[in-house]
Coordinates of C-alpha atoms in Angstrom, one line a residue:
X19 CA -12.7 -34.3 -21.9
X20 CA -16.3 -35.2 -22.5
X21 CA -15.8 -39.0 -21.0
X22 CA -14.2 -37.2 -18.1
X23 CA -16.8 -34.7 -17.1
X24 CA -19.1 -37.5 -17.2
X25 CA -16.9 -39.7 -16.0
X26 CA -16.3 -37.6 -12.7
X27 CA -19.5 -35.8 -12.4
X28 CA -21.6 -38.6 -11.9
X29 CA -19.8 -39.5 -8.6
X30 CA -22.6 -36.9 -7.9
X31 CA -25.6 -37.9 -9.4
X32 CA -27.3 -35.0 -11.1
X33 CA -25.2 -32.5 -9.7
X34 CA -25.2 -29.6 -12.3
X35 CA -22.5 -28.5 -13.7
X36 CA -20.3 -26.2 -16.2
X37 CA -16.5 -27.0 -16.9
X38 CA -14.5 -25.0 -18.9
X39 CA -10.8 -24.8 -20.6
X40 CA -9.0 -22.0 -22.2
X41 CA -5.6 -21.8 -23.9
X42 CA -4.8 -18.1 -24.1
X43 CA -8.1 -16.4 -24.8
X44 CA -9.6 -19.3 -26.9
X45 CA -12.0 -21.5 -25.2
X46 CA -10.8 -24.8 -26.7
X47 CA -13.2 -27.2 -24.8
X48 CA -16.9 -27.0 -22.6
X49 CA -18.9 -28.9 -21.6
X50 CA -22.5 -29.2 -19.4
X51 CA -24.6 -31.8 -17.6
X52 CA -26.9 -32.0 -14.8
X53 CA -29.7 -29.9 -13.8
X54 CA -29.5 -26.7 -12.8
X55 CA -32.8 -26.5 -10.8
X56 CA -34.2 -30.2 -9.4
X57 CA -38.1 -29.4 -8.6
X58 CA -39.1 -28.5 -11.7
X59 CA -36.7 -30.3 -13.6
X60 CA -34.1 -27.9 -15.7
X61 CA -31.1 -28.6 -17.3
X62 CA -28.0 -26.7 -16.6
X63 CA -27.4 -24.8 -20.2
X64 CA -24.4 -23.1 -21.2
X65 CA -25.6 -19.7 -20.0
X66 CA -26.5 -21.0 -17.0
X67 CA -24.7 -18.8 -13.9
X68 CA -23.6 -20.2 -10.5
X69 CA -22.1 -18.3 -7.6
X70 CA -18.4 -18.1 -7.5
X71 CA -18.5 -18.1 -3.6
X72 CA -14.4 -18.3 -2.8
X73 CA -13.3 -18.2 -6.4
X74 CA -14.3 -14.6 -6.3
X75 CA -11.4 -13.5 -4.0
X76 CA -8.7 -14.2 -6.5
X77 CA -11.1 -11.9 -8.3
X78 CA -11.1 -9.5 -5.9
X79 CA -7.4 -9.3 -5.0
X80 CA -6.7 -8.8 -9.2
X81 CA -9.4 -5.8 -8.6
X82 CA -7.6 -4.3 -5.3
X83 CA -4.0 -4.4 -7.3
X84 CA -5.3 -2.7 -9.7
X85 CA -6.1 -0.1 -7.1
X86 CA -2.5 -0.4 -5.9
X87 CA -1.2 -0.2 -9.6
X88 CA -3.4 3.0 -10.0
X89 CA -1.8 5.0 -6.8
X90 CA -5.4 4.4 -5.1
X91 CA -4.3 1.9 -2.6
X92 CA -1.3 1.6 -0.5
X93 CA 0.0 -1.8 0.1
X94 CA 1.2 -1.1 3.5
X95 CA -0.6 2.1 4.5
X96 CA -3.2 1.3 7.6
X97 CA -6.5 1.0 6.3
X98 CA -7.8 3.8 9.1
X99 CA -6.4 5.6 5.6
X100 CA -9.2 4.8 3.6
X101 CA -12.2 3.8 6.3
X102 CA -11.2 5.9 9.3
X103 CA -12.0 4.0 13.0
X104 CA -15.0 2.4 11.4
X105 CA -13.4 -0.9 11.4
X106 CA -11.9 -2.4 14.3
X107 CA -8.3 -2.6 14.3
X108 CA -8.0 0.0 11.3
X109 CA -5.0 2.1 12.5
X110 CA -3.2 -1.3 12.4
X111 CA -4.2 -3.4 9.5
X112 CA -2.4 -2.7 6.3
X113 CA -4.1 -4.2 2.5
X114 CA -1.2 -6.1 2.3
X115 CA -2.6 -8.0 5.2
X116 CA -6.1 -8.3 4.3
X117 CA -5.0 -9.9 0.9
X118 CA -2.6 -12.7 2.3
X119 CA -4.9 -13.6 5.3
X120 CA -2.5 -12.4 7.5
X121 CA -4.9 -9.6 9.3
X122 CA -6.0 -11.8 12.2
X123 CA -9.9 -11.1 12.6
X124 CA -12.0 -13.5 13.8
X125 CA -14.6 -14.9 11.9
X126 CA -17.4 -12.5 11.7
X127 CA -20.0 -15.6 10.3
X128 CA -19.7 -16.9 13.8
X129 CA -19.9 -14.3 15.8
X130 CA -23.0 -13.6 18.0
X131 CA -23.8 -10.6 16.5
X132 CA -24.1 -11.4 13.4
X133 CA -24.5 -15.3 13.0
X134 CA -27.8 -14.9 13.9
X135 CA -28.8 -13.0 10.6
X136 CA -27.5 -16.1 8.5
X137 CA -28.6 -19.9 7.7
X138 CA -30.4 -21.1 10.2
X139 CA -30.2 -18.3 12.3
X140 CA -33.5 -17.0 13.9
X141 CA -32.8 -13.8 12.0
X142 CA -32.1 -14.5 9.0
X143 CA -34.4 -13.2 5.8
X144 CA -33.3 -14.4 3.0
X145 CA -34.9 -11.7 1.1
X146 CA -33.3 -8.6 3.2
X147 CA -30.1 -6.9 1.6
X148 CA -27.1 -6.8 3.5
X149 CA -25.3 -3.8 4.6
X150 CA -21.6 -3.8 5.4
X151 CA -22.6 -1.9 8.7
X152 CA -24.8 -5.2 9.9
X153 CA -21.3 -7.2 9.2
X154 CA -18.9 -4.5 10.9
X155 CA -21.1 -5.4 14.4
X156 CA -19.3 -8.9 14.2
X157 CA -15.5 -7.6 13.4
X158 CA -13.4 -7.8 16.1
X159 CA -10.2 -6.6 17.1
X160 CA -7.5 -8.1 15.0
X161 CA -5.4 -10.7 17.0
X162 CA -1.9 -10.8 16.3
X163 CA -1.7 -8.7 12.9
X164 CA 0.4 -9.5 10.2
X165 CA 1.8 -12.3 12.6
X166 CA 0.7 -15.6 11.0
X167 CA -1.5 -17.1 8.1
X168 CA -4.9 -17.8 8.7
X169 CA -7.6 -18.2 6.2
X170 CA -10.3 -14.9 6.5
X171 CA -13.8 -14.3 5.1
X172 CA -14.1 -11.0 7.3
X173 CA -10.5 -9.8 5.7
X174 CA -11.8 -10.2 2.2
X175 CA -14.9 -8.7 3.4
X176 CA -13.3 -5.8 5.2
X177 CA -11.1 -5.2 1.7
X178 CA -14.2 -4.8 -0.2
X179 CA -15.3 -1.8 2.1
X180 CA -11.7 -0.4 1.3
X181 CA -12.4 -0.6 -2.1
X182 CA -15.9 0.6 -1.9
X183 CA -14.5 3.5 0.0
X184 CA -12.1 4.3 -2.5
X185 CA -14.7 4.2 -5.5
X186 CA -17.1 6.4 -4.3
X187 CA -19.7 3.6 -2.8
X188 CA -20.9 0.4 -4.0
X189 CA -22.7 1.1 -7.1
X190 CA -19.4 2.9 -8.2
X191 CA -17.4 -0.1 -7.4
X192 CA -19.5 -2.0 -8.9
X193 CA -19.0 -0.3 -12.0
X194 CA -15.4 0.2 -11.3
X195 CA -14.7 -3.5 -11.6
X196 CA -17.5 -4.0 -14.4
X197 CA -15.0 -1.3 -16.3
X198 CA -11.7 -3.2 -15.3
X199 CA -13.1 -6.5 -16.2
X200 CA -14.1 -5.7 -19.7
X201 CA -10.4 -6.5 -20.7
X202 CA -10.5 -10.0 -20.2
X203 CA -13.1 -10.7 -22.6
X204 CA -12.1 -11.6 -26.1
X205 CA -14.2 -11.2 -29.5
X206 CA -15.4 -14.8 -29.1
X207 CA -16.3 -14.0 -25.6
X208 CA -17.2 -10.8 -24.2
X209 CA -16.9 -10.3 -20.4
X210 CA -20.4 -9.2 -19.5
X211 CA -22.9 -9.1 -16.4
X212 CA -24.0 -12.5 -18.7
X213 CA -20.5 -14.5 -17.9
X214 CA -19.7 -12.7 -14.4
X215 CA -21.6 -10.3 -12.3
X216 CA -21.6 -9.3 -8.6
X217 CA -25.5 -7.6 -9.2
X218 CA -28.2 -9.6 -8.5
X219 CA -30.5 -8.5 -10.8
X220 CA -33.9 -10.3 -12.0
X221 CA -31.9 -11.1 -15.4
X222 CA -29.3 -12.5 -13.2
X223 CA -32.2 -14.2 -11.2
X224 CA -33.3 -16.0 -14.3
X225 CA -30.0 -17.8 -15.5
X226 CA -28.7 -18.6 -11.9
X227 CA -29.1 -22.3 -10.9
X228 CA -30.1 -23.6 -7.5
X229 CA -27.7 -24.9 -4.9
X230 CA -27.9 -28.1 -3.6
X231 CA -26.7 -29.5 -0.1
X232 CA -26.9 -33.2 0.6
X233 CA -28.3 -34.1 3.7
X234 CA -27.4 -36.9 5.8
X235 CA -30.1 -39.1 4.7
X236 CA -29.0 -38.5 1.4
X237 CA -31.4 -36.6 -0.2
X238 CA -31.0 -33.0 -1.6
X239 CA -31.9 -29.3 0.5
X240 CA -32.3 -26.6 -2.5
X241 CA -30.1 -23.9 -0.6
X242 CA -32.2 -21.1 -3.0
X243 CA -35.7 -21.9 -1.8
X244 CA -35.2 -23.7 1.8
X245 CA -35.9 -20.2 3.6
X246 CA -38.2 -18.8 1.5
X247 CA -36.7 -16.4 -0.9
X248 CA -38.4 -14.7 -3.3
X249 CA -35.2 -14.0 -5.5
X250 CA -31.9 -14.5 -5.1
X251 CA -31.1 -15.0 -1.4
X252 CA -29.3 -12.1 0.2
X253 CA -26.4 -14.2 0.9
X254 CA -25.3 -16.0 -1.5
X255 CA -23.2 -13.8 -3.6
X256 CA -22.7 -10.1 -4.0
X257 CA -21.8 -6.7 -2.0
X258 CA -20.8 -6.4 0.7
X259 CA -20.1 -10.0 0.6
X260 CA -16.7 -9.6 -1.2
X261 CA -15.5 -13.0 0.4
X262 CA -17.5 -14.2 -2.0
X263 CA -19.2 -11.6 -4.4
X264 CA -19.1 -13.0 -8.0
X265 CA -21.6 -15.3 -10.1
X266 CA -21.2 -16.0 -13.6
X267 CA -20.3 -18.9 -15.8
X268 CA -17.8 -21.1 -15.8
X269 CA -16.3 -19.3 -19.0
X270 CA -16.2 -16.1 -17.2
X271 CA -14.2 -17.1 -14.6
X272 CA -12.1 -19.5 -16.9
X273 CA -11.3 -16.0 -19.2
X274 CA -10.3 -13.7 -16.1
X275 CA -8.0 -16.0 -14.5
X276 CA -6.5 -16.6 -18.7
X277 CA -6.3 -13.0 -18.5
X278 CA -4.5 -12.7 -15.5
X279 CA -2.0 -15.5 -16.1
X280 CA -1.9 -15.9 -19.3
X281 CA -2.6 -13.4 -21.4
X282 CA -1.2 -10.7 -19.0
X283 CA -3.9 -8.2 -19.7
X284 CA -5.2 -7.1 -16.3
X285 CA -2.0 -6.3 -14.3
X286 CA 1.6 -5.6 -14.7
X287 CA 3.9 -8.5 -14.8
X288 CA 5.7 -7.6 -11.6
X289 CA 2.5 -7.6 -9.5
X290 CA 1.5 -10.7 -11.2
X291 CA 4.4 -12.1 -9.6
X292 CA 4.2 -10.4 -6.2
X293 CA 0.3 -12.4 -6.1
X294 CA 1.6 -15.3 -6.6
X295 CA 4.4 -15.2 -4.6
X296 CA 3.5 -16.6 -0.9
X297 CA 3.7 -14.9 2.0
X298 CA 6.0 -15.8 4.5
X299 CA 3.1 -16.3 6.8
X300 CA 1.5 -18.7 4.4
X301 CA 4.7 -21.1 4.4
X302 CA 4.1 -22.4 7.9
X303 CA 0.5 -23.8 7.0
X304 CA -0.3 -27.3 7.3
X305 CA -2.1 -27.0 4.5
X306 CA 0.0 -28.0 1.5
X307 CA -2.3 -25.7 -1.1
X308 CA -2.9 -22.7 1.3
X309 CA 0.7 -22.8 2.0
X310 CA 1.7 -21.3 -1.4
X311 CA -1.1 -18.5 -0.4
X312 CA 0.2 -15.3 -1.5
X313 CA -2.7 -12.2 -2.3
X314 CA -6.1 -14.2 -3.2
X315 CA -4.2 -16.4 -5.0
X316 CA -3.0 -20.1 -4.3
X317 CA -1.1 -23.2 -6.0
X318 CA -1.8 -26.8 -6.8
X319 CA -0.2 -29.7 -7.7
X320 CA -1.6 -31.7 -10.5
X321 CA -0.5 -34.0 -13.4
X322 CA 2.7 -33.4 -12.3
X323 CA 2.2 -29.5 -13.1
X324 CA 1.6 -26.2 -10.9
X325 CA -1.7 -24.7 -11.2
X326 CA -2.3 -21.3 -10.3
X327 CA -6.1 -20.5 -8.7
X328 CA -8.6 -20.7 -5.9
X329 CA -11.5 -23.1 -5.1
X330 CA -14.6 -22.2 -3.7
X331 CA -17.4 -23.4 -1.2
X332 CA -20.5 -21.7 0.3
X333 CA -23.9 -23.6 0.8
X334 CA -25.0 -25.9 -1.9
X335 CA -22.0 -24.8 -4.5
X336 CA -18.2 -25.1 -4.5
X337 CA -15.7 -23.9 -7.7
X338 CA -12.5 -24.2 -8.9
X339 CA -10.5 -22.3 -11.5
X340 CA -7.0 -22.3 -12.2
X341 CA -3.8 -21.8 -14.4
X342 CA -1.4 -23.7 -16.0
X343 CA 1.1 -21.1 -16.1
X344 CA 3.4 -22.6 -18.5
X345 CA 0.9 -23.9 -21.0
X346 CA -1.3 -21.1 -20.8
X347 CA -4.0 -23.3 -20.4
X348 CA -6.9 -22.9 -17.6
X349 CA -9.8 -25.1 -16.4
X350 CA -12.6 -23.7 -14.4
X351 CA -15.3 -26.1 -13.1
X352 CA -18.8 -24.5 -11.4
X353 CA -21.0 -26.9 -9.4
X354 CA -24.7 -26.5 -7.9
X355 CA -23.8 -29.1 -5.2
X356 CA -21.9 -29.2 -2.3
X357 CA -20.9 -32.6 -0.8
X358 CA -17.9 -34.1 0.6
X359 CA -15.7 -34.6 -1.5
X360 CA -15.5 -31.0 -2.9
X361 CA -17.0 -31.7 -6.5
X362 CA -15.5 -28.8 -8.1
X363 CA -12.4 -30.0 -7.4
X364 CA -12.6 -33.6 -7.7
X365 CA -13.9 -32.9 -11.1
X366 CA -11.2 -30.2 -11.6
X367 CA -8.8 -32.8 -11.1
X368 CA -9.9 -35.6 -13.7
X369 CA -10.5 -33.1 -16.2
X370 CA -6.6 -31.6 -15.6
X371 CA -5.6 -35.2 -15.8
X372 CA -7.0 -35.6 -18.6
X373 CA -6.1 -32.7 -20.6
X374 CA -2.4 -33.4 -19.7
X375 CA -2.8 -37.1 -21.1
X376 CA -3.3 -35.1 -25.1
X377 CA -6.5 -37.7 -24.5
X378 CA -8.4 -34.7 -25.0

């Protein structure tokens, strides 16, 4: 597994990176390499965090049916239920939707009011928390609800104010989930704000690498520090950004997806199953991955065995974690770079080769 991290990872020079594999609650392999921050040099270290960006809404959907589990959330209730007419479409849009991508809002990033208050937008401060309000001036109204599949940062987004809602505010979701979480840790492991957070504190600030994006000339744009920010930019992960809210190691997202899949100890089996079971919607995608989309949730084909996960992108990172079902073994890969291909994955991929070989 060694030979193969290095073996992959250098595809992207001195990308940093954390890799991770698990085999129901023991983590039987890591490994490091890289550097975490370029200019000054620093190595990535095994404490070492990195945003989750997409990874976190499998990690957000396990949160939300919970909630459902609980009696808090409906399934199929309209979430005018929870937020009133404060989001657009409310009295339409069920969870159920907003889970499976099957909601129909527009993309809110993209949106003319709000795309200006992100990268490179002439409005965007880098040091300025977010509000879900400044988001809800982008959401639209739905189009076509619950008709057909199509991949949603302002569902997952518009799910995290249901939950929020629900908990009494953000600070209470917050530790709502920080609560719900603390079962997937083990003795060897525990699952703190040090292995997966959504706060950016100035702890946080310390251990979180940079995020690299490669420019067309080929040298590197550090993402953290190319508008200015005096901490942890706004944006990167966190509320109300629950399309993307999670940082942490590549352990702590390696042990709540081994929770979840293979050690059963965050939901019921038969929601387990209803997660991962696509929507109808989801089958007619092109996409041969997103097409096995059920709630946050997707499968892959590797090694000639199904995986059970979610990858991630934003600006200078991309992620993977996912399950091996049948084994009960999961591999979770975090990157600071973001350049085509996907590293996360293509790394993902040579280290799941590998561990399937028993080269390991």
């Amino acid at each position: 597994m060694d030979e193969a991290l290095e073996r992959a990872a250098s595809r992207f020079g001195d990308a940093g990176v954390q890799a991770v594999a698990i085999h129901n609650g023991q983590v039987v392999w890591s490994g490091k390499r890289g550097k975490a921050i370029h200019d000054p040099s620093k190595p990535v270290t095994d404490q070492a965090m990195f945003p989750y960006s997409s990874l976190s809404k499998l990690m957000v959907a396990t949160f939300a049916l919970h909630q459902v589990e609980n009696g808090v959330l409906d399934l199929d209730k309209p979430i005018s239920a929870y937020v009133g007419d404060e989001v657009a479409g409310s009295r339409v849009v069920t969870v159920r939707m907003l889970l499976t991508h099957t909601a129909g809002y527009p993309d809110l990033y993209g949106d003319p009011a709000t795309a200006p208050l992100f990268p490179p937008g002439d409005q965007y401060d880098p040091d300025r928390p977010y509000t879900f309000a400044m988001l809800n001036a982008g959401i639209r109204q739905p189009v076509n609800p619950g008709r057909r599949f199509e991949y949603s940062n302002t569902g997952y987004i518009i799910l995290g104010h249901v939950l929020a809602k629900t908990s009494g505010g953000d600070q209470a979701l917050e530790r709502a989930y920080r609560n719900f979480v603390r079962r997937a840790g083990t003795a060897q492991v525990p699952m703190t704000d040090d292995v997966l957070t959504m706060e950016r504190t100035q702890r946080a600030f310390g251990r979180l690498v940079h995020g690299y994006n490669r420019l067309d000339n080929g040298e590197l744009e550090d993402f953290s520090t190319a508008y200015g920010a005096k901490g942890i930019p706004t944006d990167l992960y966190g509320l109300p950004f629950t399309d993307g809210a999670f940082a942490g190691t590549a352990t702590g997202a390696g042990l709540l997806l081994d929770s979840l899949f293979a050690r059963g100890n965050l939901l019921r089996p038969d929601t387990v199953r209803m997660m991962v079971t696509p929507s109808p919607q989801a089958g007619r995608s092109q996409d041969p991955d997103l097409g096995t989309y059920g709630m946050g949730t997707y499968q892959t084909r590797e090694a000639g065995r199904t995986w059970q996960g979610h990858g991630g992108t934003y600006s200078g990172f991309s992620s993977i974690a996912a399950t091996d079902v049948g084994r009960g073994i999961t591999i979770a890969v975090v990157v600071n770079e973001l350049s085509p291909p996907h590293p996360a994955t293509v790394i993902w991929k040579e280290l799941v080769r590998t561990a399937s070989s028993g080269r390991s």
